[in-house]
Short mmCIF file of C-alpha atoms and ligand atoms in Angstrom, two decimals:
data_model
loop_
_atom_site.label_atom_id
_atom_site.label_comp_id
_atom_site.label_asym_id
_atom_site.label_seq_id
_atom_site.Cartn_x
_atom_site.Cartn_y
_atom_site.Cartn_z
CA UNK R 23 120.55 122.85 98.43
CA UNK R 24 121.04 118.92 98.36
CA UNK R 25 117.00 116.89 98.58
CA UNK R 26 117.71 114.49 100.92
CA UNK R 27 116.73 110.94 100.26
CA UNK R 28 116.31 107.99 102.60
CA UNK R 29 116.69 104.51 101.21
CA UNK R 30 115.44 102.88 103.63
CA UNK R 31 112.97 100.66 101.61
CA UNK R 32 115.46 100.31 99.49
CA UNK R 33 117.34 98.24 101.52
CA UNK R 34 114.22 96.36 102.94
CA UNK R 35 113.48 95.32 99.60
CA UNK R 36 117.10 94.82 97.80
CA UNK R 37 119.50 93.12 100.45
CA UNK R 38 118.54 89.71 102.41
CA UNK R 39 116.64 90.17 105.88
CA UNK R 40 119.77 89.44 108.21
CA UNK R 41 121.90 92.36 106.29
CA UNK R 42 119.08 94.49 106.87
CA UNK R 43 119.27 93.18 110.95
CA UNK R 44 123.30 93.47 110.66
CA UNK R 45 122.72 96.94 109.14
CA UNK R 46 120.48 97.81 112.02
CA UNK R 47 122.05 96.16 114.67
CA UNK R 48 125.54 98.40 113.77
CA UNK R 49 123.31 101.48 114.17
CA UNK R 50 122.34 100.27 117.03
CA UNK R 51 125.71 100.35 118.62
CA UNK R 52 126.30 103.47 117.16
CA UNK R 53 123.82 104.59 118.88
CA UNK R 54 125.00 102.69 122.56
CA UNK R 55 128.22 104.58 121.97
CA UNK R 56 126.88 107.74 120.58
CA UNK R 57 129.00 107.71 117.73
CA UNK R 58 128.16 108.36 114.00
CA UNK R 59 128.47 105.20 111.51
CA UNK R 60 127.86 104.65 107.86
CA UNK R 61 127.72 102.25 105.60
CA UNK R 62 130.45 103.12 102.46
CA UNK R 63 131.79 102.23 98.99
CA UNK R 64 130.47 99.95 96.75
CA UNK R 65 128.03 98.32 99.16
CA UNK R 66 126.28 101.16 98.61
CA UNK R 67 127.08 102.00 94.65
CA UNK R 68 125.73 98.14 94.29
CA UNK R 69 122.58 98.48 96.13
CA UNK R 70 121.62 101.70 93.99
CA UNK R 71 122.89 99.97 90.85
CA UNK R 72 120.60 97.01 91.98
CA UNK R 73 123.25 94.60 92.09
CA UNK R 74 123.87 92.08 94.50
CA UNK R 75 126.82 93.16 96.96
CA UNK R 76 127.35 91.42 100.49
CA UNK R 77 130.71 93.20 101.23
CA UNK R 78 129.65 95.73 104.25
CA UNK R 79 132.14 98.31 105.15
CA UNK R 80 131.76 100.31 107.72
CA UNK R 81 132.86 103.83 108.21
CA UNK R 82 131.99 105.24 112.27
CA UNK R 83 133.34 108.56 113.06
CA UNK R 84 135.32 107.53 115.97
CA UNK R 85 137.28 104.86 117.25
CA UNK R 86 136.79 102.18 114.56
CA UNK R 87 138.60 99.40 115.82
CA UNK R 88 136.69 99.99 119.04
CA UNK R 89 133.54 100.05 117.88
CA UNK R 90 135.10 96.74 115.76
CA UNK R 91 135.41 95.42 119.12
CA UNK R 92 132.02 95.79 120.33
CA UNK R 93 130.24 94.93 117.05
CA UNK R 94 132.38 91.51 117.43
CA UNK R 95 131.10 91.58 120.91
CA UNK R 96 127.64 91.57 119.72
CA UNK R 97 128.11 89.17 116.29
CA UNK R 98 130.21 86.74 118.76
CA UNK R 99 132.64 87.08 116.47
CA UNK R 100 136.11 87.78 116.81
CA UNK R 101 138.06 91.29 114.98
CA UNK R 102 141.73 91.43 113.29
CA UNK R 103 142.78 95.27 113.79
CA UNK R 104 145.19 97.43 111.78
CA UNK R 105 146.05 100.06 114.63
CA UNK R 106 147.98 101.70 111.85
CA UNK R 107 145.32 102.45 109.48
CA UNK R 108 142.89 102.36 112.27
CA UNK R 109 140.91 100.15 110.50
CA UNK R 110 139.61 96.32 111.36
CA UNK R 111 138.20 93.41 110.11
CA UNK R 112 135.13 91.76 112.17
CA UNK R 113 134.58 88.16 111.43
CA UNK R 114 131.68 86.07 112.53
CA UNK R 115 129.73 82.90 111.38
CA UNK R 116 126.14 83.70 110.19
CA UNK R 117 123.37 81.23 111.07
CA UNK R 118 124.30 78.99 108.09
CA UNK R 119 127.17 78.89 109.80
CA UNK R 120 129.60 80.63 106.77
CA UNK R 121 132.64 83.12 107.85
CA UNK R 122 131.76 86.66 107.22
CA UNK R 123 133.32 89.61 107.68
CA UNK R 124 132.70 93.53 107.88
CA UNK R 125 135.40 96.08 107.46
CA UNK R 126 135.38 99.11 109.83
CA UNK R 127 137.25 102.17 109.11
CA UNK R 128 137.53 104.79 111.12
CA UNK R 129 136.47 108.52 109.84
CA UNK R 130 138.68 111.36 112.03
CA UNK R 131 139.75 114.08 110.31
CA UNK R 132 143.37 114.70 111.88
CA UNK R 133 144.19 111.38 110.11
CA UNK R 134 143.57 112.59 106.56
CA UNK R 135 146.17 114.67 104.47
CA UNK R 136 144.84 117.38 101.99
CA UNK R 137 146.31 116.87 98.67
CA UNK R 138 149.00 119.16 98.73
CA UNK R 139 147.85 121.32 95.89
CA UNK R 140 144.05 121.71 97.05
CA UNK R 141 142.78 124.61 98.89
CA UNK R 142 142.16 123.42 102.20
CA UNK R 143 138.45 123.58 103.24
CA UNK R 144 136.68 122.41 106.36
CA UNK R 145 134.96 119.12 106.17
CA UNK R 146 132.93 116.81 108.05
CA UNK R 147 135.19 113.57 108.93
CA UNK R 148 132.91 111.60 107.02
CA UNK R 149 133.06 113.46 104.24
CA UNK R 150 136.99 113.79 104.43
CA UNK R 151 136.69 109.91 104.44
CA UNK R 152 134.76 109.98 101.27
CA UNK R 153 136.34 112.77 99.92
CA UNK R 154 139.60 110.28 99.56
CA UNK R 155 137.71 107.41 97.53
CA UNK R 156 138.47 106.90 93.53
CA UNK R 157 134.82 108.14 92.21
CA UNK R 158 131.69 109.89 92.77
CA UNK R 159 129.77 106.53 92.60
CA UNK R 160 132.06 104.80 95.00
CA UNK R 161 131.69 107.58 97.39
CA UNK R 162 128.42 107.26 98.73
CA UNK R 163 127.39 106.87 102.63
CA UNK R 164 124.11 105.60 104.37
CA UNK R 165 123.69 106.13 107.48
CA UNK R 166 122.72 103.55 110.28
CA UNK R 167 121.83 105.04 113.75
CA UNK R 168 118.62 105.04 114.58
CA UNK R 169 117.04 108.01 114.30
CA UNK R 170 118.73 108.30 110.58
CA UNK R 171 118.91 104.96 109.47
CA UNK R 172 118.74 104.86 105.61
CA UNK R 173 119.67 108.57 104.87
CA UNK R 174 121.99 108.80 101.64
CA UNK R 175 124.49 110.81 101.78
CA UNK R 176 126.07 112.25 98.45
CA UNK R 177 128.54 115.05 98.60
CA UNK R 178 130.28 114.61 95.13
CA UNK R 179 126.71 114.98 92.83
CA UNK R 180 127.04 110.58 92.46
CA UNK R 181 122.93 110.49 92.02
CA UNK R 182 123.31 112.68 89.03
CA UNK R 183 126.16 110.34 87.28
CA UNK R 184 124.64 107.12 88.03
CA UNK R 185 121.72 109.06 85.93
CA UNK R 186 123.72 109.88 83.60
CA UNK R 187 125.83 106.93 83.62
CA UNK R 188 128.52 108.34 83.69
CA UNK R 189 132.58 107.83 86.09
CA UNK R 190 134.11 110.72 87.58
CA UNK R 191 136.53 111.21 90.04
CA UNK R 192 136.04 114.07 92.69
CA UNK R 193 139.10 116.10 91.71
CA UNK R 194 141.88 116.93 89.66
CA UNK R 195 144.63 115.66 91.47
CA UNK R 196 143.16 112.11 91.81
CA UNK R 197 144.99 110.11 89.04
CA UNK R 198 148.00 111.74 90.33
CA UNK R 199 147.19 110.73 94.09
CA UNK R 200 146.91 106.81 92.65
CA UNK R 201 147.67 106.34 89.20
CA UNK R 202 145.90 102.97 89.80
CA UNK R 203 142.48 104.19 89.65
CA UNK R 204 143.10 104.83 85.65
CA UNK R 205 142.52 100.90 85.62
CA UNK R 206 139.90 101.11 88.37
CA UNK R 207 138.24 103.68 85.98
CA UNK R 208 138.19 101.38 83.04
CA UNK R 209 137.02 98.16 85.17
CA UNK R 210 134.23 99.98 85.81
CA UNK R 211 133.01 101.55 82.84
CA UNK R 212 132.91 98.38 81.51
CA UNK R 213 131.63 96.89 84.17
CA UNK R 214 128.23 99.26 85.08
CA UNK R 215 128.27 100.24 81.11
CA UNK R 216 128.84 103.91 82.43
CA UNK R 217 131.45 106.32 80.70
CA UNK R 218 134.43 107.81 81.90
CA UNK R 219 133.00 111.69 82.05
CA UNK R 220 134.62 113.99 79.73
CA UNK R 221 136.96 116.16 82.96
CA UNK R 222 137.94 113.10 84.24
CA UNK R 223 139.38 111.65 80.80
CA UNK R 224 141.18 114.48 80.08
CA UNK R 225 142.62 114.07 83.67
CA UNK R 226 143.21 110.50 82.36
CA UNK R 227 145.33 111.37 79.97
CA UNK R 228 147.29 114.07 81.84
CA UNK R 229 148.19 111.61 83.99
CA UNK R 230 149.41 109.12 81.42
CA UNK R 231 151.58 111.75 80.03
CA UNK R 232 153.32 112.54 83.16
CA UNK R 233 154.42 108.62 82.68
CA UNK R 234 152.46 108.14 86.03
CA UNK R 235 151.86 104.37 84.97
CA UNK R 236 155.33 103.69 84.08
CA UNK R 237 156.04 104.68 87.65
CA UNK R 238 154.13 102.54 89.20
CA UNK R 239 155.13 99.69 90.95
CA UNK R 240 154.90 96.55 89.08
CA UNK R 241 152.96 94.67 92.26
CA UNK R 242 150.13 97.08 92.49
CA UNK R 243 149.73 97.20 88.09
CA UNK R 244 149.57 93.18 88.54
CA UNK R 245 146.62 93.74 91.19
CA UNK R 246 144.91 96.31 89.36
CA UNK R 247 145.11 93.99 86.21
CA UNK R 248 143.93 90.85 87.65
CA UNK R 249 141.27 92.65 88.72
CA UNK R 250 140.47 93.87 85.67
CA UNK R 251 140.97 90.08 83.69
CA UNK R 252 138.55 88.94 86.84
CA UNK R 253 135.70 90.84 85.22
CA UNK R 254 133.14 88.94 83.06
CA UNK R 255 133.87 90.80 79.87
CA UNK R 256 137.77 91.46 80.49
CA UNK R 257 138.12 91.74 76.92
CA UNK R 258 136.05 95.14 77.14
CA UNK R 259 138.34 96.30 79.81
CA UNK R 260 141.49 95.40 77.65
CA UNK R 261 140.12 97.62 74.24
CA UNK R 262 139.71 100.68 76.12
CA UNK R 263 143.59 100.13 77.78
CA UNK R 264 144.68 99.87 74.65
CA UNK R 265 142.64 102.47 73.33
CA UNK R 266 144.13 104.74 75.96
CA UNK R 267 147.19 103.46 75.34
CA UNK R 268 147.36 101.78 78.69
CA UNK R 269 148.76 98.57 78.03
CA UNK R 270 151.84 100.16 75.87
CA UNK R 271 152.88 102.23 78.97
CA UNK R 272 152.62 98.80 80.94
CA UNK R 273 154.44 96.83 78.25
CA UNK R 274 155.04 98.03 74.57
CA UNK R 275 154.51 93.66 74.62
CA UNK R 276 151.13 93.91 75.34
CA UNK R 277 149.40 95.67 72.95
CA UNK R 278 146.15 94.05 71.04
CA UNK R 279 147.43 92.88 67.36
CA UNK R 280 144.66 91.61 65.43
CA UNK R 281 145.92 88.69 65.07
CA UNK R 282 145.67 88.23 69.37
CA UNK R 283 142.36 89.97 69.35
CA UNK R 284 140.80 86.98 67.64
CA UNK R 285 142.37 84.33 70.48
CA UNK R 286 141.06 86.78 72.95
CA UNK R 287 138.06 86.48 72.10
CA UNK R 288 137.89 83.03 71.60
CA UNK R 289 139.89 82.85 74.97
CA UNK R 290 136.58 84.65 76.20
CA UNK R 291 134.12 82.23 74.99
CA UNK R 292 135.98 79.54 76.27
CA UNK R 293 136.52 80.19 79.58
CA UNK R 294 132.29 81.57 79.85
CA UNK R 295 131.97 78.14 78.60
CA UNK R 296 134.27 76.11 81.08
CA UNK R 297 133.00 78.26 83.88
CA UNK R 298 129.20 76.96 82.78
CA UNK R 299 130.45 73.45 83.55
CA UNK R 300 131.25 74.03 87.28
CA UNK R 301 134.33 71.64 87.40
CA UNK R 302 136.48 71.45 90.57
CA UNK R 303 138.80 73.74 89.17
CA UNK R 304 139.19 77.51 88.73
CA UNK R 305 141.57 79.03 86.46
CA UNK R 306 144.00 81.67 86.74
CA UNK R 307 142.52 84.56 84.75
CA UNK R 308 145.53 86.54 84.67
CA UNK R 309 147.12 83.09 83.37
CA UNK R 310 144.83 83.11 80.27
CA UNK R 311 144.74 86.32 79.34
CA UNK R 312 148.69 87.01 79.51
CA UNK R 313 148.71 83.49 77.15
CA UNK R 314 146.62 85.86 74.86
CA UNK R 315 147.93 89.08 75.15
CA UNK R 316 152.23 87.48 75.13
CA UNK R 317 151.24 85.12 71.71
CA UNK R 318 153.60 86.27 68.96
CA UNK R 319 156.33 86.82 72.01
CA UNK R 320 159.07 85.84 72.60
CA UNK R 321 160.90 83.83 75.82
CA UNK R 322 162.91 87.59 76.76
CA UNK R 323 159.96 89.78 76.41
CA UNK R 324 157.48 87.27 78.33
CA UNK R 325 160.30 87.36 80.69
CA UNK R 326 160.51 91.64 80.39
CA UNK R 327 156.63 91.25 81.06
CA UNK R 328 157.07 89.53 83.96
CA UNK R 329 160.14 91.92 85.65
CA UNK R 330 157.05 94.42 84.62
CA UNK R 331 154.16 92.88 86.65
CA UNK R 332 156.73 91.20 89.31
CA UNK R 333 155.62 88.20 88.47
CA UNK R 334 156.79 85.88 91.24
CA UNK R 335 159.50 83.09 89.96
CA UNK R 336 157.08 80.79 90.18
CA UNK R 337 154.01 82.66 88.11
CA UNK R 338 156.62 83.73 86.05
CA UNK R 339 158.03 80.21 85.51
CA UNK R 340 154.02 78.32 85.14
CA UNK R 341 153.48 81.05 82.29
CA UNK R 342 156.87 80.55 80.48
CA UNK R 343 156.06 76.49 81.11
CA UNK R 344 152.80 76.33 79.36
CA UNK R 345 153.52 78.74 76.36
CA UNK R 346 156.46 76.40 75.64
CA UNK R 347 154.12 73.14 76.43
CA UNK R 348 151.39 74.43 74.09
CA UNK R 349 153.52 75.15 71.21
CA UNK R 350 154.30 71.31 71.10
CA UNK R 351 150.84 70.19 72.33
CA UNK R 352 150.16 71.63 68.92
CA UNK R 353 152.07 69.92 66.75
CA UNK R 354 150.90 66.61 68.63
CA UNK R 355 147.66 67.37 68.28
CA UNK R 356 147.76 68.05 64.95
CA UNK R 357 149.32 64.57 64.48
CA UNK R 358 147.16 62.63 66.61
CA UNK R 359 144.39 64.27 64.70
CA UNK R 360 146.04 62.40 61.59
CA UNK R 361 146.87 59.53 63.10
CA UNK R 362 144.76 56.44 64.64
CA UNK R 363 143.35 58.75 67.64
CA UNK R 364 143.46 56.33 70.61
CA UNK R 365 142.29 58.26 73.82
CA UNK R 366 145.67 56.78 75.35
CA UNK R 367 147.39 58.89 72.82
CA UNK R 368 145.36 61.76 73.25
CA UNK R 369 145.53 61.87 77.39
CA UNK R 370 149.41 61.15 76.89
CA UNK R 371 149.58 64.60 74.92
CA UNK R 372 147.17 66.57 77.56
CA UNK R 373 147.50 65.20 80.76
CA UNK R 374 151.07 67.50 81.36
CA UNK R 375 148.74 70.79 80.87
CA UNK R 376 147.23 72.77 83.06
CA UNK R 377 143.59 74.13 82.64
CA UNK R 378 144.69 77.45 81.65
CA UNK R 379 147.20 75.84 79.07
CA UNK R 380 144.30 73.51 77.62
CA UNK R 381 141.82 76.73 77.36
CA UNK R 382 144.68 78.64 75.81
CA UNK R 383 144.66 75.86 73.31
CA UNK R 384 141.13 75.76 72.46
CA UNK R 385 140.73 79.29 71.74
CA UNK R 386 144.18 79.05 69.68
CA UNK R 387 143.26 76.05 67.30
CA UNK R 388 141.76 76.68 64.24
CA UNK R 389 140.77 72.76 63.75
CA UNK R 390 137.25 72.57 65.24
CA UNK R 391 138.03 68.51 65.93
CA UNK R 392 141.18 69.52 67.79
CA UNK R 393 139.08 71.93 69.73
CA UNK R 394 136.39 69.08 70.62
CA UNK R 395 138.97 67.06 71.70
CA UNK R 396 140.44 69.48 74.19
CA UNK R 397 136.60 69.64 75.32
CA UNK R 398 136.31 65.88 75.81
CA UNK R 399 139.55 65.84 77.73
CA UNK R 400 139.25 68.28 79.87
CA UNK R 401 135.30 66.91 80.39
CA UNK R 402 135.30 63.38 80.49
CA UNK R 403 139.02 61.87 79.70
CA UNK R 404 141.15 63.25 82.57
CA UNK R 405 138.50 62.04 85.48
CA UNK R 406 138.99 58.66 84.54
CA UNK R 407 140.46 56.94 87.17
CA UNK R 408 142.09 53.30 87.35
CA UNK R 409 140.29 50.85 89.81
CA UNK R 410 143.39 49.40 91.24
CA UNK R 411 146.76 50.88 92.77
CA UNK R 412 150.03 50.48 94.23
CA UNK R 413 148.28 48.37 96.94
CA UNK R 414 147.49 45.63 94.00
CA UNK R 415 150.73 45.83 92.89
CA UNK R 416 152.47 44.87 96.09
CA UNK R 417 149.75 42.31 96.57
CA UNK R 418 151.30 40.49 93.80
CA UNK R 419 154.84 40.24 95.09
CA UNK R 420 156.48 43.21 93.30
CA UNK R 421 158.45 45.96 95.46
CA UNK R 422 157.08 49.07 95.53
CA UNK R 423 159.55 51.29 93.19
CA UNK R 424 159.72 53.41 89.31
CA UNK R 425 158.16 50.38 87.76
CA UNK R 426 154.69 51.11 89.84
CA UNK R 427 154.17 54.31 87.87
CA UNK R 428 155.02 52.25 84.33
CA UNK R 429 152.29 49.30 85.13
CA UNK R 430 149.74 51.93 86.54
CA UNK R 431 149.80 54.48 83.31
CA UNK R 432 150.04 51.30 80.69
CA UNK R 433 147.10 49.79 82.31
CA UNK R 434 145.24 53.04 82.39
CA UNK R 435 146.11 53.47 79.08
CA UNK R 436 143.95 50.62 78.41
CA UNK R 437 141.47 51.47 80.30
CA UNK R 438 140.93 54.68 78.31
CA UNK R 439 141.27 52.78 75.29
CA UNK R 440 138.42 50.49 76.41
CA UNK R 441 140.60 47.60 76.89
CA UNK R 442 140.31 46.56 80.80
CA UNK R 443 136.95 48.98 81.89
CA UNK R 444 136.72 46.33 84.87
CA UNK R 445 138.73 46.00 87.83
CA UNK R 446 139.23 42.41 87.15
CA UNK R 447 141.01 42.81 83.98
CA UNK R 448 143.00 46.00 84.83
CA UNK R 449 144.35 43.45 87.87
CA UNK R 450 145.11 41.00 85.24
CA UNK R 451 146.71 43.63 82.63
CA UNK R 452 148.77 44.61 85.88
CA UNK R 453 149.89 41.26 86.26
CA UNK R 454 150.96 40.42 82.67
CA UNK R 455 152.51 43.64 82.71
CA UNK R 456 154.44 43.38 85.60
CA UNK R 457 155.49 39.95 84.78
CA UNK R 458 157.25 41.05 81.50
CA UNK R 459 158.95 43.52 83.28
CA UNK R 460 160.33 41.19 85.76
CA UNK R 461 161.43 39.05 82.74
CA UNK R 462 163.36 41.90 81.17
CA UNK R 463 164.73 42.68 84.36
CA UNK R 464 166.24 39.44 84.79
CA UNK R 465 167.28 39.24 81.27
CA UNK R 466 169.02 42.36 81.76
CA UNK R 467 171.48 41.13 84.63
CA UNK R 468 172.15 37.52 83.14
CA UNK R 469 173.38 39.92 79.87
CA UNK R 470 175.32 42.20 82.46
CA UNK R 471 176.62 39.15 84.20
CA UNK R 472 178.29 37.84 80.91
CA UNK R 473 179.36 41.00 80.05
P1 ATP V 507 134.40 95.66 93.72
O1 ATP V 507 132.99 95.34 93.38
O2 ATP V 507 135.31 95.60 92.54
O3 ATP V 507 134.90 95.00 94.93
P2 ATP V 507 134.52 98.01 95.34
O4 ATP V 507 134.13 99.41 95.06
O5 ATP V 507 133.87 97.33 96.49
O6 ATP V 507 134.30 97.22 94.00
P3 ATP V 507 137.12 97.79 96.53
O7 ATP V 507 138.40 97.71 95.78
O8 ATP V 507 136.76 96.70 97.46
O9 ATP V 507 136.06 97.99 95.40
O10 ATP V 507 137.11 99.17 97.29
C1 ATP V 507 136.14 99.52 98.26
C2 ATP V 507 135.98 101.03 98.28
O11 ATP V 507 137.22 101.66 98.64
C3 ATP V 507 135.61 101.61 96.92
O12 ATP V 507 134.23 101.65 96.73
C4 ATP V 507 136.24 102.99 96.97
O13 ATP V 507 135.38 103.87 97.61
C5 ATP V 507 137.45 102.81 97.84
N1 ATP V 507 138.68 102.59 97.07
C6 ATP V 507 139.22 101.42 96.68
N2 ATP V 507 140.36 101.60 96.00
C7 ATP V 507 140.55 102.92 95.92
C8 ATP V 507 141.56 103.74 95.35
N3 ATP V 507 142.58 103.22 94.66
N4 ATP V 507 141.43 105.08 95.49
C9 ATP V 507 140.42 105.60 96.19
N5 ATP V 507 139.43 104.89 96.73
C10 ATP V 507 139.49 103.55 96.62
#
């Protein structure tokens, strides 16, 4: 017979004191409405694992997107409802005033479809509900009404694997039910350091022989993947597809050459690193780590890769823009390197590349100097800013038109050269500037005149 266990102090002691009065205040309503409601998922894998993890879901076992409503009432908050998956969303501003949201499902058994090959057995609706999720660690409950608040509940034996460290899903038909969770598997192995038990690998790789990836839709691989490349080790995650054989059944393309497993890992280091600087931007993991995994490819198979992943035109186009923009980036770089190395000259190279295509570079150079100069760019070089504008420009009599953007990058130019730092002599470098121009202008027509 299962020991029961209670968390409750658990709770007290992990999550911050208004979860713990959200947590409560949901059991409370259970209670008003006399209806049965859990918290689910990895809310409650995290809190075991003693990570942090402020993503409630909700699971009552009745009317969810009623008892959404209520819960909204009470949060003065307002609730987006799927009436198709009888499910909603509840958002509502904390006290710091931030949007949050809790997801409520709804638990009824008539909604649930056995497996077709499973011998049909009576269950609880809550443990139908859980009975659906990917693995015995994400299929956890606690309960919040009153008189239970903090009881675990753990069908599916989840205490003993997060013992034993170890992923398994709670039965044979899963990977069958949603190839998907093969990927969901590796992310988190990786992820919690757990392994993939020994049943469910086999099941694993019963499923990849039945093709079952190579049937999947190319939209819900892409999700699954960026997921995966939106871990902090990624790299991990990508050995043990390969291992598997899971990124040749996605794209014979992507498979991990030695040759790519060094920029990978590289491509790692660098983007721990440019994360570590907290700059404005955030790149596109699935950017950088298709940049690694397509090197050595060519334009048709990046473009297979993307039919594969349904890449939208415009992802598709981005990626295909800064492969081709890095391969002459560097052979610039290289001569710039050689050459007299103005910061002009270097911005003039950079400036047309996005993050991910500047990160891509770093981890592909082998030249440590071209690799500090991507750093100082992408640092210091590309926030420099001129201290005039077009405004300046019109103050001096010239018609706003192409010959702006000329006058505004030569004088920056200067500026990063250390030429004009002051406003003063950026106005003046303007002027001289746009004098010339006006010269040549004029010399041009008196020529065309004659002509
Ligand atoms: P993460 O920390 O990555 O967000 P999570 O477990 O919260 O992990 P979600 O994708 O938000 O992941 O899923 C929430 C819950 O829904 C999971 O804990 C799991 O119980 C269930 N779930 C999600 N995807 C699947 C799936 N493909 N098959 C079965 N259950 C799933």
């Amino acid at each position: 017979k299962r020991r029961e266990r209670n968390i409750t102090s658990l709770l007290r002691e992990r999550l911050p004191q208004r979860h713990v009065n959200l947590l409560e205040q949901a059991g409370a309503l259970g209670d008003t409405l006399g209806v049965p409601v859990y918290a689910v998922g990895g809310f409650v894998r995290d809190l075991l694992l003693g990570r942090t993890n402020l993503d409630l879901d909700i699971v009552v076992e009745s009317d969810g997107i009623a008892f959404a409503r209520e819960l909204a009432r009470a949060l003065k908050g307002r609730v987006r409802a799927h009436t198709k998956f009888k499910t909603a969303v509840v958002i509502f501003s904390n006290e710091s005033g931030e949007e949050e949201r809790i997801d409520v499902a709804t638990a009824r058994l008539e909604y649930y479809e056995y497996p077709a090959a499973l011998p049909t057995v009576e269950l609880s609706s809550i443990k139908m509900d859980l009975f659906r999720r990917d693995f015995t660690i994400n299929a956890q409950a606690v309960q919040l009404n009153k008189g239970h608040f903090g009881r675990l509940i753990d069908f599916f034996g989840a205490q003993r694997d997060m013992k034993d460290k170890v992923l398994r899903v709670l039965h044979s038909l899963s990977f069958v039910e949603d190839p998907t969770r093969i990927l969901r598997a590796i992310r988190f192995e990786k992820r919690f350091d757990f392994q993939i038990g020994q049943q469910t690998t086999r099941l694993i790789k019963n499923a990849l022989q039945l093709e079952l990836i190579e049937k999947l839709s190319g939209r819900r691989i892409f999700h699954e993947l960026e997921a995966v490349l939106k871990e902090t080790n990624p790299l991990n995650c990508l050995h043990r597809m390969d291992e598997l054989d899971v990124l040749r059944r996605i794209s014979p393309h992507l498979r991990i050459t030695p040759t790519k497993n060094q920029v990978l890992e590289e491509l790692e280091n660098v983007i721990k690193w440019y994360r570590l600087l907290y700059l404005d931007d955030s790149p596109e993991p699935w950017m950088l780590y298709l940049l690694g995994l397509l090197m050595g490819c060519a334009y048709p198979e990046v473009k297979e890769v993307a039919r594969r992943l349904s890449l939208s035109r415009r992802q598709e186009e981005d990626l295909q823009d800064v492969r081709e923009l890095s391969h002459k980036c560097l052979g610039l770089l290289q001569q710039w390197v050689a050459g007299e190395r103005t910061m002009s000259g270097l911005y003039c190279i950079l400036s047309p590349m996005r993050t991910e295509g500047l990160l891509y570079l770093m981890a592909r150079t082998k030249t440590d100097d071209i690799r500090r100069h991507i750093s100082y760019y992408l640092t210091h070089l590309r926030k420099i800013s001129l201290d005039i504008g077009g405004d300046d420009l019109r103050n001096m009599g010239a018609d706003p038109s192409p010959v702006y953007a000329r006058v505004l990058s030569r004088v920056l130019g200067a500026k990063l050269d250390g030429n004009v730092p002051t406003r003063k002599e950026q106005l003046e470098f303007a002027f001289s500037i746009l004098a010339e121009e006006t010269a040549k202008a004029h010399d041009q027509h008196r020529h065309r005149g004659r002509a």
